[in-house]
Short mmCIF file of C-alpha atoms in Angstrom, two decimals:
data_model
loop_
_atom_site.label_atom_id
_atom_site.label_comp_id
_atom_site.label_asym_id
_atom_site.label_seq_id
_atom_site.Cartn_x
_atom_site.Cartn_y
_atom_site.Cartn_z
CA GLN P 52 80.87 37.54 -133.58
CA VAL P 53 78.56 40.35 -134.80
CA LEU P 54 75.44 41.58 -132.63
CA THR P 55 72.11 42.94 -134.13
CA GLN P 56 68.79 44.31 -133.43
CA ALA P 57 65.57 42.12 -134.05
CA ARG P 58 64.74 43.50 -137.05
CA ALA P 59 64.71 41.40 -140.55
CA ASP P 60 66.67 44.36 -142.40
CA LEU P 61 69.60 44.51 -140.03
CA ILE P 62 69.70 40.28 -139.94
CA ALA P 63 69.61 40.57 -143.69
CA THR P 64 72.68 42.73 -143.66
CA THR P 65 74.52 41.07 -140.68
CA PHE P 66 74.55 37.99 -142.59
CA GLU P 67 75.24 39.38 -146.10
CA SER P 68 78.32 40.81 -144.05
CA LEU P 69 79.43 36.95 -142.79
CA ARG P 70 79.28 35.86 -146.19
CA GLY P 71 82.41 33.32 -146.47
CA ALA P 72 82.99 33.54 -142.59
CA LYS P 73 84.37 30.42 -141.64
CA GLN P 74 82.67 30.22 -138.25
CA ALA P 75 80.36 33.24 -136.44
CA ILE P 76 78.67 34.09 -133.85
CA VAL P 77 75.50 36.24 -134.77
CA HIS P 78 73.95 37.60 -131.00
CA VAL P 79 70.54 39.13 -131.76
CA TYR P 80 69.12 40.77 -129.35
CA ASN P 81 65.02 42.91 -128.37
CA ALA P 82 64.31 44.45 -124.97
CA ILE P 83 61.63 42.99 -123.12
CA SER P 84 61.40 44.83 -119.48
CA PRO P 85 57.75 47.18 -118.61
CA ALA P 86 59.48 50.47 -119.36
CA TRP P 87 60.65 49.61 -123.03
CA ARG P 88 57.30 47.52 -123.58
CA ASP P 89 54.80 50.42 -122.08
CA ILE P 90 56.97 53.58 -123.24
CA VAL P 91 59.17 52.96 -126.23
CA PHE P 92 56.96 50.05 -128.09
CA GLN P 93 53.54 50.09 -126.48
CA MET P 94 53.49 46.70 -127.22
CA GLU P 95 51.95 43.71 -125.02
CA ARG P 96 54.05 40.79 -123.34
CA SER P 97 52.83 38.78 -126.44
CA GLN P 98 54.06 41.19 -129.35
CA VAL P 99 57.45 41.25 -127.72
CA ARG P 100 57.99 37.60 -127.34
CA GLU P 101 56.76 37.63 -131.44
CA ILE P 102 59.93 39.87 -131.81
CA ALA P 103 62.33 37.28 -130.34
CA VAL P 104 60.38 34.33 -132.17
CA ASN P 105 60.47 36.07 -135.60
CA ALA P 106 64.19 37.11 -135.01
CA ALA P 107 64.84 33.44 -134.49
CA LYS P 108 63.28 32.34 -137.62
CA LEU P 109 65.43 34.04 -139.61
CA LEU P 110 68.30 33.40 -138.22
CA ARG P 111 67.41 29.99 -138.58
CA ASP P 112 66.97 30.48 -142.03
CA HIS P 113 69.60 32.80 -143.29
CA ALA P 114 72.40 30.50 -141.68
CA ALA P 115 70.57 27.33 -143.20
CA ALA P 116 70.79 29.93 -146.90
CA GLN P 117 74.98 29.99 -146.26
CA PRO P 118 75.78 26.57 -145.15
CA ASP P 119 79.61 26.58 -145.55
CA THR P 120 79.73 28.69 -142.51
CA ASP P 121 79.85 27.07 -138.87
CA TRP P 122 76.73 28.98 -137.44
CA HIS P 123 76.52 29.77 -133.33
CA PHE P 124 73.48 32.01 -132.13
CA GLU P 125 73.31 34.27 -129.39
CA TYR P 126 69.96 35.59 -127.60
CA SER P 127 69.44 38.49 -125.76
CA PRO P 128 66.38 39.37 -123.48
CA GLU P 129 67.92 42.75 -123.32
CA THR P 130 66.99 44.57 -120.21
CA PHE P 131 66.90 41.24 -118.44
CA SER P 132 67.53 42.50 -114.93
CA THR P 133 64.37 45.00 -115.05
CA ALA P 134 61.88 42.79 -116.48
CA GLU P 135 60.11 40.35 -115.07
CA LEU P 136 61.54 36.97 -114.76
CA ASP P 137 58.81 35.10 -115.90
CA PHE P 138 58.62 36.41 -118.72
CA SER P 139 62.19 36.52 -119.47
CA LEU P 140 62.18 32.73 -119.39
CA GLU P 141 59.12 33.01 -121.75
CA CYS P 142 61.43 34.77 -124.31
CA CYS P 143 64.42 32.56 -123.95
CA GLU P 144 62.14 29.36 -124.29
CA ALA P 145 60.16 30.43 -127.30
CA VAL P 146 63.66 31.31 -129.05
CA MET P 147 65.26 27.90 -128.12
CA ASP P 148 61.93 26.06 -129.40
CA ILE P 149 62.94 28.12 -132.60
CA LEU P 150 66.46 27.55 -132.57
CA ARG P 151 66.32 23.74 -130.72
CA PRO P 152 70.05 23.78 -129.22
CA THR P 153 71.74 20.70 -128.08
CA PRO P 154 74.15 20.16 -125.83
CA GLU P 155 76.59 19.91 -128.65
CA ARG P 156 75.41 23.01 -130.52
CA PRO P 157 74.29 24.90 -127.71
CA LEU P 158 72.64 28.27 -127.29
CA ILE P 159 73.94 31.36 -125.82
CA LEU P 160 71.48 33.31 -123.80
CA ASN P 161 73.12 36.19 -122.41
CA LEU P 162 71.03 37.85 -119.59
CA PRO P 163 72.25 41.77 -119.78
CA ALA P 164 71.94 44.14 -116.64
CA THR P 165 71.63 46.87 -119.67
CA VAL P 166 71.13 49.30 -117.11
CA GLU P 167 72.24 48.64 -113.63
CA CYS P 168 69.65 49.43 -111.34
CA ALA P 169 70.53 47.08 -108.26
CA THR P 170 72.66 45.55 -105.99
CA PRO P 171 75.31 42.73 -107.29
CA ASN P 172 73.35 39.66 -105.19
CA ILE P 173 70.12 40.61 -106.69
CA TYR P 174 71.05 40.02 -110.29
CA ALA P 175 72.96 36.84 -109.21
CA ASP P 176 69.64 36.03 -107.55
CA GLN P 177 68.08 35.98 -111.00
CA ILE P 178 70.65 34.63 -113.13
CA GLU P 179 70.63 31.44 -110.48
CA TRP P 180 66.75 31.20 -110.98
CA ILE P 181 67.00 31.22 -114.96
CA CYS P 182 69.29 28.61 -114.20
CA ARG P 183 67.41 26.77 -112.41
CA ASN P 184 64.04 27.08 -114.69
CA ILE P 185 65.33 26.91 -117.59
CA SER P 186 64.13 23.65 -119.75
CA ARG P 187 67.26 22.79 -121.31
CA ARG P 188 69.76 23.68 -118.97
CA ASP P 189 72.51 21.40 -121.16
CA SER P 190 71.92 23.08 -124.22
CA VAL P 191 72.81 26.38 -123.58
CA VAL P 192 75.65 28.58 -122.37
CA ILE P 193 74.40 31.18 -119.79
CA SER P 194 76.48 34.68 -120.36
CA LEU P 195 76.64 37.75 -118.63
CA HIS P 196 76.36 41.32 -119.82
CA THR P 197 76.91 43.86 -116.98
CA HIS P 198 76.99 46.99 -117.04
CA ASN P 199 78.41 49.73 -114.38
CA ASP P 200 75.72 52.37 -113.55
CA ARG P 201 75.81 51.79 -110.01
CA GLY P 202 79.83 50.97 -109.95
CA THR P 203 79.69 47.21 -109.23
CA GLY P 204 79.34 45.87 -112.55
CA VAL P 205 82.51 43.81 -112.11
CA ALA P 206 80.89 42.73 -108.50
CA ALA P 207 77.97 41.26 -110.43
CA ALA P 208 79.60 39.53 -113.24
CA GLU P 209 81.66 37.60 -110.10
CA LEU P 210 78.49 36.94 -108.56
CA GLY P 211 76.50 36.15 -111.33
CA ILE P 212 79.68 33.37 -112.02
CA MET P 213 79.07 31.65 -108.80
CA ALA P 214 75.10 31.94 -109.06
CA GLY P 215 75.50 29.56 -112.38
CA ALA P 216 76.57 31.42 -115.32
CA ASP P 217 79.16 30.11 -118.10
CA ARG P 218 80.53 33.22 -119.97
CA VAL P 219 81.17 37.24 -119.40
CA GLU P 220 80.71 39.42 -121.71
CA GLY P 221 82.74 42.75 -121.14
CA CYS P 222 85.46 45.13 -122.55
CA LEU P 223 88.95 45.92 -121.76
CA PHE P 224 89.12 48.66 -118.99
CA GLY P 225 85.45 49.04 -118.98
CA ASN P 226 85.05 50.76 -121.80
CA GLY P 227 80.99 51.29 -123.17
CA GLU P 228 77.97 53.21 -122.95
CA ARG P 229 77.47 55.65 -120.40
CA THR P 230 80.02 54.12 -117.46
CA GLY P 231 80.88 51.33 -119.33
CA ASN P 232 80.79 47.50 -119.19
CA CYS P 233 82.10 44.90 -116.90
CA ASP P 234 85.91 45.05 -116.77
CA LEU P 235 87.03 42.24 -118.41
CA VAL P 236 90.57 43.05 -117.25
CA THR P 237 89.54 43.43 -113.08
CA VAL P 238 87.46 40.37 -113.47
CA ALA P 239 90.25 38.20 -115.31
CA LEU P 240 93.12 39.28 -112.63
CA ASN P 241 90.52 38.71 -109.48
CA MET P 242 90.47 34.85 -110.62
CA TYR P 243 93.74 35.05 -111.52
CA THR P 244 94.80 36.36 -107.87
CA GLN P 245 92.53 33.34 -106.80
CA GLY P 246 94.68 30.72 -108.58
CA ILE P 247 92.12 30.41 -111.68
CA ASN P 248 93.57 30.64 -115.18
CA PRO P 249 91.47 33.12 -116.82
CA GLY P 250 92.30 31.85 -120.11
CA LEU P 251 93.30 35.44 -120.92
CA ASP P 252 97.02 36.84 -121.24
CA PHE P 253 97.71 40.02 -119.60
CA SER P 254 101.89 39.18 -119.13
CA ASP P 255 102.46 42.73 -120.76
CA ILE P 256 99.36 44.89 -119.55
CA ASP P 257 101.17 48.17 -120.42
CA ASP P 258 100.56 47.18 -124.63
CA VAL P 259 97.20 45.61 -123.50
CA ILE P 260 96.68 49.75 -122.24
CA GLN P 261 98.18 51.27 -124.95
CA THR P 262 96.50 49.53 -128.06
CA VAL P 263 92.94 50.16 -125.75
CA GLU P 264 93.96 53.92 -125.39
CA TYR P 265 95.04 54.52 -128.98
CA CYS P 266 91.64 52.49 -130.04
CA ASN P 267 89.17 54.53 -127.92
CA GLN P 268 91.62 57.68 -127.67
CA LEU P 269 90.53 57.57 -123.59
CA PRO P 270 93.02 57.37 -121.26
CA VAL P 271 93.20 54.25 -118.28
CA HIS P 272 93.01 55.59 -115.01
CA PRO P 273 95.87 56.25 -112.96
CA ARG P 274 94.44 54.18 -110.09
CA HIS P 275 92.20 51.73 -112.51
CA PRO P 276 92.40 48.53 -110.64
CA TYR P 277 95.61 46.01 -111.78
CA ALA P 278 96.34 48.29 -114.86
CA GLY P 279 96.99 51.93 -113.41
CA GLU P 280 100.03 53.66 -113.18
CA LEU P 281 99.82 54.12 -109.32
CA VAL P 282 97.86 50.77 -108.38
CA PHE P 283 101.11 49.24 -107.31
CA THR P 284 102.68 52.31 -105.46
CA ALA P 285 102.97 52.98 -102.07
CA PHE P 286 103.58 56.57 -100.84
CA SER P 287 102.53 56.21 -96.96
CA GLY P 288 105.58 54.93 -94.44
CA SER P 289 103.96 52.52 -92.86
CA HIS P 290 102.73 51.10 -96.40
CA GLN P 291 106.42 51.23 -98.08
CA ASP P 292 107.59 49.54 -94.61
CA ALA P 293 105.27 46.41 -94.98
CA ILE P 294 105.97 45.94 -98.63
CA LYS P 295 109.51 46.35 -97.69
CA LYS P 296 109.34 43.14 -95.22
CA GLY P 297 106.91 41.66 -97.67
CA PHE P 298 109.52 41.37 -100.47
CA ALA P 299 112.14 40.16 -98.14
CA ALA P 300 110.02 37.19 -96.61
CA GLN P 301 109.21 36.34 -100.26
CA GLU P 302 112.73 36.41 -101.20
CA ALA P 303 113.67 34.04 -97.86
CA ARG P 304 110.63 31.82 -98.17
CA ASN P 305 111.46 31.23 -101.91
CA ASP P 306 108.14 30.51 -102.51
CA LEU P 307 105.59 30.56 -105.11
CA ILE P 308 102.85 31.99 -103.52
CA TRP P 309 102.43 35.28 -103.35
CA ASN P 310 101.88 36.76 -100.06
CA VAL P 311 103.63 40.88 -99.80
CA PRO P 312 101.25 43.16 -97.70
CA TYR P 313 99.37 45.65 -100.03
CA LEU P 314 100.05 44.03 -103.04
CA PRO P 315 97.10 41.04 -104.05
CA ILE P 316 99.66 40.21 -107.12
CA ASP P 317 103.05 40.28 -108.14
CA PRO P 318 103.71 43.16 -110.53
CA LYS P 319 105.72 41.29 -112.76
CA ASP P 320 103.35 38.70 -113.50
CA LEU P 321 101.76 42.01 -115.59
CA GLY P 322 105.01 42.79 -116.79
CA ARG P 323 105.65 45.27 -114.70
CA ASP P 324 108.86 45.72 -112.69
CA TYR P 325 109.52 46.68 -108.90
CA GLU P 326 110.62 50.50 -109.52
CA ALA P 327 107.19 51.88 -109.02
CA VAL P 328 105.92 50.27 -106.04
CA ILE P 329 107.72 52.59 -103.69
CA ARG P 330 108.03 55.45 -104.32
CA VAL P 331 109.16 58.44 -102.02
CA ASN P 332 107.79 62.00 -100.96
CA SER P 333 107.49 63.98 -97.29
CA GLN P 334 104.94 61.34 -96.11
CA SER P 335 107.51 58.45 -96.75
CA GLY P 336 108.86 56.93 -94.18
CA LYS P 337 112.84 55.14 -93.56
CA GLY P 338 111.05 51.60 -94.97
CA GLY P 339 110.53 52.88 -98.23
CA VAL P 340 113.73 54.98 -98.83
CA ALA P 341 115.44 51.89 -97.84
CA TRP P 342 113.85 49.74 -100.32
CA VAL P 343 114.65 52.51 -103.31
CA LEU P 344 118.21 52.19 -102.25
CA GLN P 345 118.54 48.33 -102.24
CA GLN P 346 116.49 48.27 -105.52
CA ASP P 347 119.13 50.85 -107.38
CA LYS P 348 122.00 49.85 -105.24
CA GLY P 349 122.08 47.24 -103.76
CA TYR P 350 122.36 48.46 -100.37
CA LYS P 351 120.69 47.05 -97.11
CA LEU P 352 121.09 49.51 -94.75
CA PRO P 353 120.62 48.76 -90.80
CA LYS P 354 117.17 49.83 -89.42
CA ARG P 355 119.04 52.84 -87.42
CA MET P 356 121.01 53.93 -90.43
CA GLN P 357 117.44 53.70 -92.26
CA ALA P 358 115.86 56.23 -89.68
CA ASP P 359 119.61 58.67 -89.80
CA PHE P 360 119.08 58.73 -94.00
CA SER P 361 115.12 59.07 -94.10
CA LYS P 362 115.35 62.35 -91.63
CA VAL P 363 117.79 63.55 -94.97
CA VAL P 364 114.88 62.25 -97.44
CA GLN P 365 112.16 63.67 -95.82
CA ALA P 366 113.71 67.58 -95.28
CA LEU P 367 114.65 67.05 -99.11
CA ALA P 368 111.20 66.44 -99.85
CA ASP P 369 110.03 68.97 -97.87
CA SER P 370 112.33 71.39 -99.47
CA SER P 371 112.04 70.85 -102.96
CA SER P 372 107.66 70.01 -103.01
CA ARG P 373 107.93 67.36 -104.80
CA GLU P 374 108.22 63.19 -105.15
CA LEU P 375 112.11 62.05 -104.98
CA ASN P 376 112.94 59.79 -107.82
CA ALA P 377 115.42 57.36 -107.35
CA ALA P 378 118.42 59.26 -108.99
CA ASP P 379 117.66 62.10 -106.05
CA ILE P 380 117.80 59.58 -103.01
CA SER P 381 120.81 58.07 -104.50
CA GLU P 382 122.57 61.60 -105.49
CA ALA P 383 121.46 62.73 -101.52
CA PHE P 384 122.54 59.81 -99.86
CA ASP P 385 126.13 59.69 -101.48
CA ALA P 386 126.73 63.73 -100.29
CA HIS P 387 125.13 62.78 -96.56
CA TYR P 388 127.61 59.85 -96.43
CA CYS P 389 130.60 61.40 -98.16
CA LEU P 390 130.83 58.95 -101.00
CA ALA P 391 130.87 61.90 -103.24
CA GLY P 392 131.96 65.48 -103.20
CA GLU P 393 134.01 66.76 -99.90
CA GLN P 394 135.52 63.96 -98.52
CA PRO P 395 138.71 65.77 -95.83
CA TYR P 396 139.60 61.94 -95.31
CA ALA P 397 139.89 59.71 -98.64
CA LEU P 398 141.62 56.23 -98.79
CA ILE P 399 144.80 56.23 -101.24
CA GLY P 400 145.83 52.42 -100.02
CA TYR P 401 146.18 50.69 -96.83
CA GLN P 402 148.69 47.77 -95.08
CA GLU P 403 147.61 45.79 -92.04
CA GLY P 404 149.74 43.86 -90.54
CA GLY P 405 151.05 42.63 -86.73
CA GLN P 406 148.91 39.43 -85.33
CA ALA P 407 145.97 38.31 -83.58
CA GLY P 408 144.90 40.68 -81.22
CA ASP P 409 147.31 42.89 -82.09
CA ARG P 410 146.99 44.91 -85.47
CA ILE P 411 149.17 47.42 -86.91
CA PHE P 412 147.04 49.76 -89.21
CA THR P 413 149.58 51.61 -91.78
CA GLY P 414 147.69 53.80 -94.48
CA LYS P 415 147.73 57.01 -96.77
CA ILE P 416 145.10 59.42 -96.91
CA ALA P 417 144.51 62.12 -99.10
CA HIS P 418 143.76 65.31 -96.81
CA GLN P 419 142.92 69.29 -97.55
CA GLY P 420 144.69 68.44 -101.18
CA SER P 421 147.87 66.64 -99.51
CA GLU P 422 148.63 62.96 -98.65
CA ARG P 423 149.04 61.83 -95.33
CA SER P 424 151.02 59.01 -93.89
CA ILE P 425 149.12 57.33 -90.48
CA SER P 426 149.28 54.20 -88.70
CA GLY P 427 147.93 53.54 -85.50
CA ARG P 428 147.28 50.05 -83.20
CA GLY P 429 144.41 48.25 -82.24
CA ASN P 430 142.84 44.50 -81.73
CA GLY P 431 141.43 44.64 -85.14
CA LEU P 432 141.48 46.08 -88.16
CA LEU P 433 138.63 48.75 -87.23
CA SER P 434 140.15 49.69 -84.03
CA SER P 435 143.32 50.24 -85.56
CA VAL P 436 141.89 52.88 -88.15
CA LEU P 437 140.50 54.34 -85.54
CA ALA P 438 143.96 55.05 -83.45
CA ALA P 439 145.07 56.07 -86.48
CA LEU P 440 142.44 58.79 -86.71
CA ARG P 441 142.79 59.95 -83.77
CA ASP P 442 146.77 60.11 -83.36
CA GLU P 443 146.84 61.77 -86.48
CA PHE P 444 143.94 63.55 -86.69
CA GLY P 445 142.27 64.44 -83.46
CA VAL P 446 139.21 62.56 -84.76
CA GLN P 447 137.53 60.27 -81.86
CA LEU P 448 135.31 57.68 -82.56
CA GLU P 449 134.59 54.47 -81.67
CA ILE P 450 132.17 52.01 -83.10
CA ALA P 451 128.57 50.87 -81.59
CA ASP P 452 127.64 48.38 -84.65
CA TYR P 453 129.19 47.03 -87.78
CA SER P 454 127.32 45.25 -90.63
CA GLU P 455 128.33 43.88 -94.03
CA HIS P 456 126.67 42.08 -96.64
CA ALA P 457 127.86 41.23 -100.64
CA ILE P 458 126.34 43.50 -103.64
CA GLY P 459 124.59 40.95 -105.69
CA ALA P 460 125.27 37.03 -106.30
CA GLY P 461 128.45 35.23 -107.41
CA SER P 462 131.90 35.23 -107.17
CA ASP P 463 132.72 38.89 -108.82
CA VAL P 464 130.43 41.05 -106.50
CA ASN P 465 131.60 44.03 -104.11
CA ALA P 466 130.76 44.14 -100.43
CA ALA P 467 129.12 46.66 -98.47
CA ALA P 468 130.18 47.58 -94.83
CA TYR P 469 128.24 49.98 -92.51
CA VAL P 470 129.39 51.80 -89.67
CA GLU P 471 127.48 53.06 -86.44
CA CYS P 472 129.90 55.53 -84.41
CA ARG P 473 129.81 57.35 -81.26
CA THR P 474 131.55 60.33 -80.21
CA PRO P 475 132.99 61.27 -76.90
CA ASP P 476 129.82 63.83 -76.51
CA GLY P 477 127.61 61.39 -77.92
CA ARG P 478 126.56 62.06 -80.82
CA THR P 479 125.88 58.96 -83.41
CA VAL P 480 127.28 59.37 -86.82
CA PHE P 481 127.03 56.79 -89.58
CA GLY P 482 129.45 55.38 -92.85
CA ILE P 483 129.49 52.91 -95.65
CA GLY P 484 131.71 51.85 -97.99
CA THR P 485 132.28 49.84 -100.69
CA ASP P 486 134.81 47.35 -102.16
CA SER P 487 135.29 44.10 -103.98
CA ASP P 488 137.55 43.88 -100.79
CA VAL P 489 135.53 43.39 -97.56
CA ALA P 490 137.74 44.60 -95.55
CA THR P 491 138.82 47.40 -97.36
CA ALA P 492 134.98 48.03 -97.54
CA SER P 493 135.28 48.15 -93.46
CA VAL P 494 138.27 51.15 -94.06
CA LYS P 495 136.30 53.04 -96.27
CA ALA P 496 132.67 52.94 -93.95
CA VAL P 497 135.11 54.19 -90.80
CA LEU P 498 136.36 57.09 -93.25
CA SER P 499 132.93 57.86 -94.23
CA ALA P 500 131.67 58.32 -90.49
CA ALA P 501 134.70 60.17 -89.90
CA ASN P 502 133.93 62.57 -92.67
CA GLY P 503 130.29 63.10 -91.70
CA ILE P 504 131.69 64.66 -88.21
CA ALA P 505 133.97 66.86 -90.60
CA VAL P 506 131.65 67.88 -92.86
CA ARG P 507 128.71 68.12 -90.68
CA GLY P 508 130.81 69.02 -87.81
#
């Protein structure tokens, strides 16, 4: 498709540039509104209409001289949205009389909001009026060409489609003169989110962004709809919690229909991953922190443990005065729950014996640089571990809550175990353990809680 003013010399040059092309759309335009007629051209309506008529004749004649090309034509009454509707229709009808479109070979009538001067509903009303009053509606393609001077170029295009238009012109990410043209990415993906296939492939939107930024030498704004690096990112704690719950519900439903709070589209449909959906700073809540750990390590922290670790993350974010990434959060988690660094009680190995209701734990623990053998008796594995810690080291804990889950899926997976323990003076301490054996993971979780008491007091 090529665009040319309604001037004889430019039309001739345009056709010459297309010599040998198999197929082409030649788009010709002339401004018709009162401001252009009175100020720029100083012409009467009849003279401006004649510009359009002469241009149409030139299109017809030049095309006839190059019969090997499959020619299609487009006419724009430029400044349509600020022109009188009856005169816009008059110019379009005059061009149609020359080019004689048919349903098989329609003429594209492009109706521009060259400068956006009214609300989108006004533009849509103008489009509807043309659609209702054009004489050969089945022989024309009504096309929209909006600008964004008032910030509503996309809305005007969408309402124009609803008013009867067949086609939208625009630019990727709203590039164009002044405030830009209609953003085709936003229009297309707005349709996509409503279940309408726009016929455009944005499944690797980052590649599209890279190409456009290279060609235009203009960056795509971080908050540009669908494309910006922050548009699927939540920092607010309440937003993060809702998103986390939404993902869990989506996974449980196993439903093709996307329904996650704050995310109008699945980022994966655009080639994005979920890593950047939740980013953690001092505003983030427990849900966001838990989400990052679930994505990074596969942990599904119990709610009270989420709240416990969230305080650690908020303190770290405040003290560092920056956003925390997954590595920061993982490192803080391992340190707080004594999975790395100082471990006063580290499991070397253990055996479990006895009978139902009377279990005996016998284990070896690395403590203060030496290996200690400990044993304890209880009505289950964890109670016998607690008894061993009490008898050997004077560590007194009781379990208030316990949970476990597999990390991943399949036969070769690890288990994660979580304990919430109480001390005699009423304090709460949490522990976590992971292992290929769920029983061993639970023992490690109890030792993690004991380590927390020893390290933090």
